[in-house]
């Protein structure tokens, strides 16, 4: 399965970039960045088709994660969007078939949600041939807590990869996280301190992410 970072805070030559997060996992879109134009431009430049998605997931209702969703709904009318409850009416107006995420569990075959933590944000785990890949948005409730909840929901003891925004965590959260996953890919709002810490302390686990990064799992 291919993971393609459509936008990350870190730019890449030949791609557009802004503050936001959007990643394609197989034919599942997780979060949709801030700006539809960035998604449109980068998907073309990366040779990725955003029409015909299987379903989409929104981690939490912050603009740097949902800004591009009206564009995604335009390309995929009636697409299922798994998201926290509060934005359902808006998602419907955009043209989605919104499905509120509440408790932890399997939402689609081999796809698990952490359930909504702190009334705000969820993360998902996707079963791949290499194991469970955990995708997070901003990790406001804590990347270790979200990952633990995804592991519990899926029955896995350990993830093969955790990727997404870690929200400048206190370093003990990264120590917790390191025990739960083979690979760590801090992106989006993780911050330089957290990235450097993972690189230095868990070098063998560190995966560098930027706009346009492709990871094969
Ligand atoms: Fe964010
Ligand atoms: Fe956020």
PDB file of N, CA and C in Angstrom, residues 90-125:
ATOM      1  N   UNK A  90     -22.296  20.815   7.634  1.00  0.00           N
ATOM      2  CA  UNK A  90     -21.414  21.442   6.656  1.00  0.00           C
ATOM      3  C   UNK A  90     -20.914  20.398   5.647  1.00  0.00           C
ATOM      4  N   UNK A  91     -20.538  19.221   6.149  1.00  0.00           N
ATOM      5  CA  UNK A  91     -20.042  18.151   5.267  1.00  0.00           C
ATOM      6  C   UNK A  91     -21.117  17.742   4.273  1.00  0.00           C
ATOM      7  N   UNK A  92     -22.349  17.737   4.720  1.00  0.00           N
ATOM      8  CA  UNK A  92     -23.459  17.387   3.847  1.00  0.00           C
ATOM      9  C   UNK A  92     -23.644  18.464   2.772  1.00  0.00           C
ATOM     10  N   UNK A  93     -23.529  19.719   3.180  1.00  0.00           N
ATOM     11  CA  UNK A  93     -23.635  20.822   2.207  1.00  0.00           C
ATOM     12  C   UNK A  93     -22.547  20.731   1.145  1.00  0.00           C
ATOM     13  N   UNK A  94     -21.373  20.305   1.542  1.00  0.00           N
ATOM     14  CA  UNK A  94     -20.278  20.165   0.568  1.00  0.00           C
ATOM     15  C   UNK A  94     -20.561  19.054  -0.445  1.00  0.00           C
ATOM     16  N   UNK A  95     -21.442  18.107  -0.062  1.00  0.00           N
ATOM     17  CA  UNK A  95     -21.779  17.025  -0.987  1.00  0.00           C
ATOM     18  C   UNK A  95     -21.331  15.646  -0.530  1.00  0.00           C
ATOM     19  N   UNK A  96     -20.866  15.549   0.723  1.00  0.00           N
ATOM     20  CA  UNK A  96     -20.464  14.242   1.264  1.00  0.00           C
ATOM     21  C   UNK A  96     -21.659  13.472   1.818  1.00  0.00           C
ATOM     22  N   UNK A  97     -21.431  12.203   2.048  1.00  0.00           N
ATOM     23  CA  UNK A  97     -22.306  11.391   2.877  1.00  0.00           C
ATOM     24  C   UNK A  97     -21.557  11.267   4.213  1.00  0.00           C
ATOM     25  N   UNK A  98     -21.783  12.210   5.128  1.00  0.00           N
ATOM     26  CA  UNK A  98     -20.972  12.236   6.345  1.00  0.00           C
ATOM     27  C   UNK A  98     -21.405  11.182   7.364  1.00  0.00           C
ATOM     28  N   UNK A  99     -20.442  10.544   7.976  1.00  0.00           N
ATOM     29  CA  UNK A  99     -20.710   9.519   8.985  1.00  0.00           C
ATOM     30  C   UNK A  99     -20.001   9.952  10.268  1.00  0.00           C
ATOM     31  N   UNK A 100     -20.765  10.233  11.323  1.00  0.00           N
ATOM     32  CA  UNK A 100     -20.119  10.692  12.552  1.00  0.00           C
ATOM     33  C   UNK A 100     -19.328   9.565  13.215  1.00  0.00           C
ATOM     34  N   UNK A 101     -18.134   9.894  13.636  1.00  0.00           N
ATOM     35  CA  UNK A 101     -17.314   8.943  14.393  1.00  0.00           C
ATOM     36  C   UNK A 101     -17.573   9.208  15.873  1.00  0.00           C
ATOM     37  N   UNK A 102     -17.831   8.166  16.620  1.00  0.00           N
ATOM     38  CA  UNK A 102     -18.040   8.339  18.057  1.00  0.00           C
ATOM     39  C   UNK A 102     -17.097   7.434  18.831  1.00  0.00           C
ATOM     40  N   UNK A 103     -17.442   6.158  18.919  1.00  0.00           N
ATOM     41  CA  UNK A 103     -16.651   5.243  19.749  1.00  0.00           C
ATOM     42  C   UNK A 103     -15.614   4.491  18.930  1.00  0.00           C
ATOM     43  N   UNK A 104     -14.610   3.921  19.606  1.00  0.00           N
ATOM     44  CA  UNK A 104     -13.557   3.185  18.904  1.00  0.00           C
ATOM     45  C   UNK A 104     -14.096   1.921  18.231  1.00  0.00           C
ATOM     46  N   UNK A 105     -13.456   1.527  17.136  1.00  0.00           N
ATOM     47  CA  UNK A 105     -13.857   0.297  16.466  1.00  0.00           C
ATOM     48  C   UNK A 105     -13.529   0.309  14.993  1.00  0.00           C
ATOM     49  N   UNK A 106     -14.014  -0.730  14.295  1.00  0.00           N
ATOM     50  CA  UNK A 106     -13.742  -0.875  12.859  1.00  0.00           C
ATOM     51  C   UNK A 106     -14.789  -0.065  12.090  1.00  0.00           C
ATOM     52  N   UNK A 107     -14.355   0.875  11.260  1.00  0.00           N
ATOM     53  CA  UNK A 107     -15.305   1.689  10.495  1.00  0.00           C
ATOM     54  C   UNK A 107     -15.490   1.146   9.084  1.00  0.00           C
ATOM     55  N   UNK A 108     -14.445   0.582   8.529  1.00  0.00           N
ATOM     56  CA  UNK A 108     -14.501  -0.079   7.225  1.00  0.00           C
ATOM     57  C   UNK A 108     -13.615  -1.303   7.372  1.00  0.00           C
ATOM     58  N   UNK A 109     -13.682  -2.197   6.395  1.00  0.00           N
ATOM     59  CA  UNK A 109     -12.875  -3.403   6.476  1.00  0.00           C
ATOM     60  C   UNK A 109     -11.392  -3.035   6.661  1.00  0.00           C
ATOM     61  N   UNK A 110     -10.801  -3.544   7.733  1.00  0.00           N
ATOM     62  CA  UNK A 110      -9.376  -3.325   8.034  1.00  0.00           C
ATOM     63  C   UNK A 110      -9.014  -1.859   8.314  1.00  0.00           C
ATOM     64  N   UNK A 111      -9.997  -1.064   8.668  1.00  0.00           N
ATOM     65  CA  UNK A 111      -9.744   0.334   9.062  1.00  0.00           C
ATOM     66  C   UNK A 111     -10.397   0.599  10.416  1.00  0.00           C
ATOM     67  N   UNK A 112      -9.612   1.088  11.361  1.00  0.00           N
ATOM     68  CA  UNK A 112     -10.081   1.260  12.734  1.00  0.00           C
ATOM     69  C   UNK A 112      -9.954   2.721  13.165  1.00  0.00           C
ATOM     70  N   UNK A 113     -10.918   3.169  13.953  1.00  0.00           N
ATOM     71  CA  UNK A 113     -10.787   4.500  14.544  1.00  0.00           C
ATOM     72  C   UNK A 113     -10.500   4.374  16.037  1.00  0.00           C
ATOM     73  N   UNK A 114      -9.798   5.376  16.522  1.00  0.00           N
ATOM     74  CA  UNK A 114      -9.513   5.460  17.968  1.00  0.00           C
ATOM     75  C   UNK A 114     -10.765   5.801  18.758  1.00  0.00           C
ATOM     76  N   UNK A 115     -11.807   6.292  18.029  1.00  0.00           N
ATOM     77  CA  UNK A 115     -12.919   6.942  18.712  1.00  0.00           C
ATOM     78  C   UNK A 115     -12.489   8.372  19.026  1.00  0.00           C
ATOM     79  N   UNK A 116     -13.463   9.221  19.331  1.00  0.00           N
ATOM     80  CA  UNK A 116     -13.151  10.637  19.571  1.00  0.00           C
ATOM     81  C   UNK A 116     -12.570  10.809  20.977  1.00  0.00           C
ATOM     82  N   UNK A 117     -11.366  11.354  21.029  1.00  0.00           N
ATOM     83  CA  UNK A 117     -10.732  11.611  22.332  1.00  0.00           C
ATOM     84  C   UNK A 117     -10.942  13.071  22.714  1.00  0.00           C
ATOM     85  N   UNK A 118     -11.157  13.303  23.977  1.00  0.00           N
ATOM     86  CA  UNK A 118     -11.366  14.661  24.501  1.00  0.00           C
ATOM     87  C   UNK A 118     -12.451  15.404  23.717  1.00  0.00           C
ATOM     88  N   UNK A 119     -13.428  14.647  23.225  1.00  0.00           N
ATOM     89  CA  UNK A 119     -14.549  15.272  22.519  1.00  0.00           C
ATOM     90  C   UNK A 119     -14.130  16.008  21.261  1.00  0.00           C
ATOM     91  N   UNK A 120     -13.027  15.628  20.614  1.00  0.00           N
ATOM     92  CA  UNK A 120     -12.464  16.524  19.617  1.00  0.00           C
ATOM     93  C   UNK A 120     -11.852  15.845  18.402  1.00  0.00           C
ATOM     94  N   UNK A 121     -11.024  14.846  18.623  1.00  0.00           N
ATOM     95  CA  UNK A 121     -10.193  14.351  17.516  1.00  0.00           C
ATOM     96  C   UNK A 121     -10.085  12.835  17.568  1.00  0.00           C
ATOM     97  N   UNK A 122     -10.015  12.235  16.377  1.00  0.00           N
ATOM     98  CA  UNK A 122      -9.726  10.798  16.319  1.00  0.00           C
ATOM     99  C   UNK A 122      -8.577  10.546  15.347  1.00  0.00           C
ATOM    100  N   UNK A 123      -8.049   9.326  15.411  1.00  0.00           N
ATOM    101  CA  UNK A 123      -7.011   8.889  14.480  1.00  0.00           C
ATOM    102  C   UNK A 123      -7.462   7.541  13.943  1.00  0.00           C
ATOM    103  N   UNK A 124      -6.842   7.098  12.854  1.00  0.00           N
ATOM    104  CA  UNK A 124      -7.234   5.793  12.327  1.00  0.00           C
ATOM    105  C   UNK A 124      -6.027   4.873  12.177  1.00  0.00           C
ATOM    106  N   UNK A 125      -6.314   3.590  12.139  1.00  0.00           N
ATOM    107  CA  UNK A 125      -5.315   2.570  11.862  1.00  0.00           C
ATOM    108  C   UNK A 125      -5.777   1.775  10.657  1.00  0.00           C
TER     109      UNK A 125
END
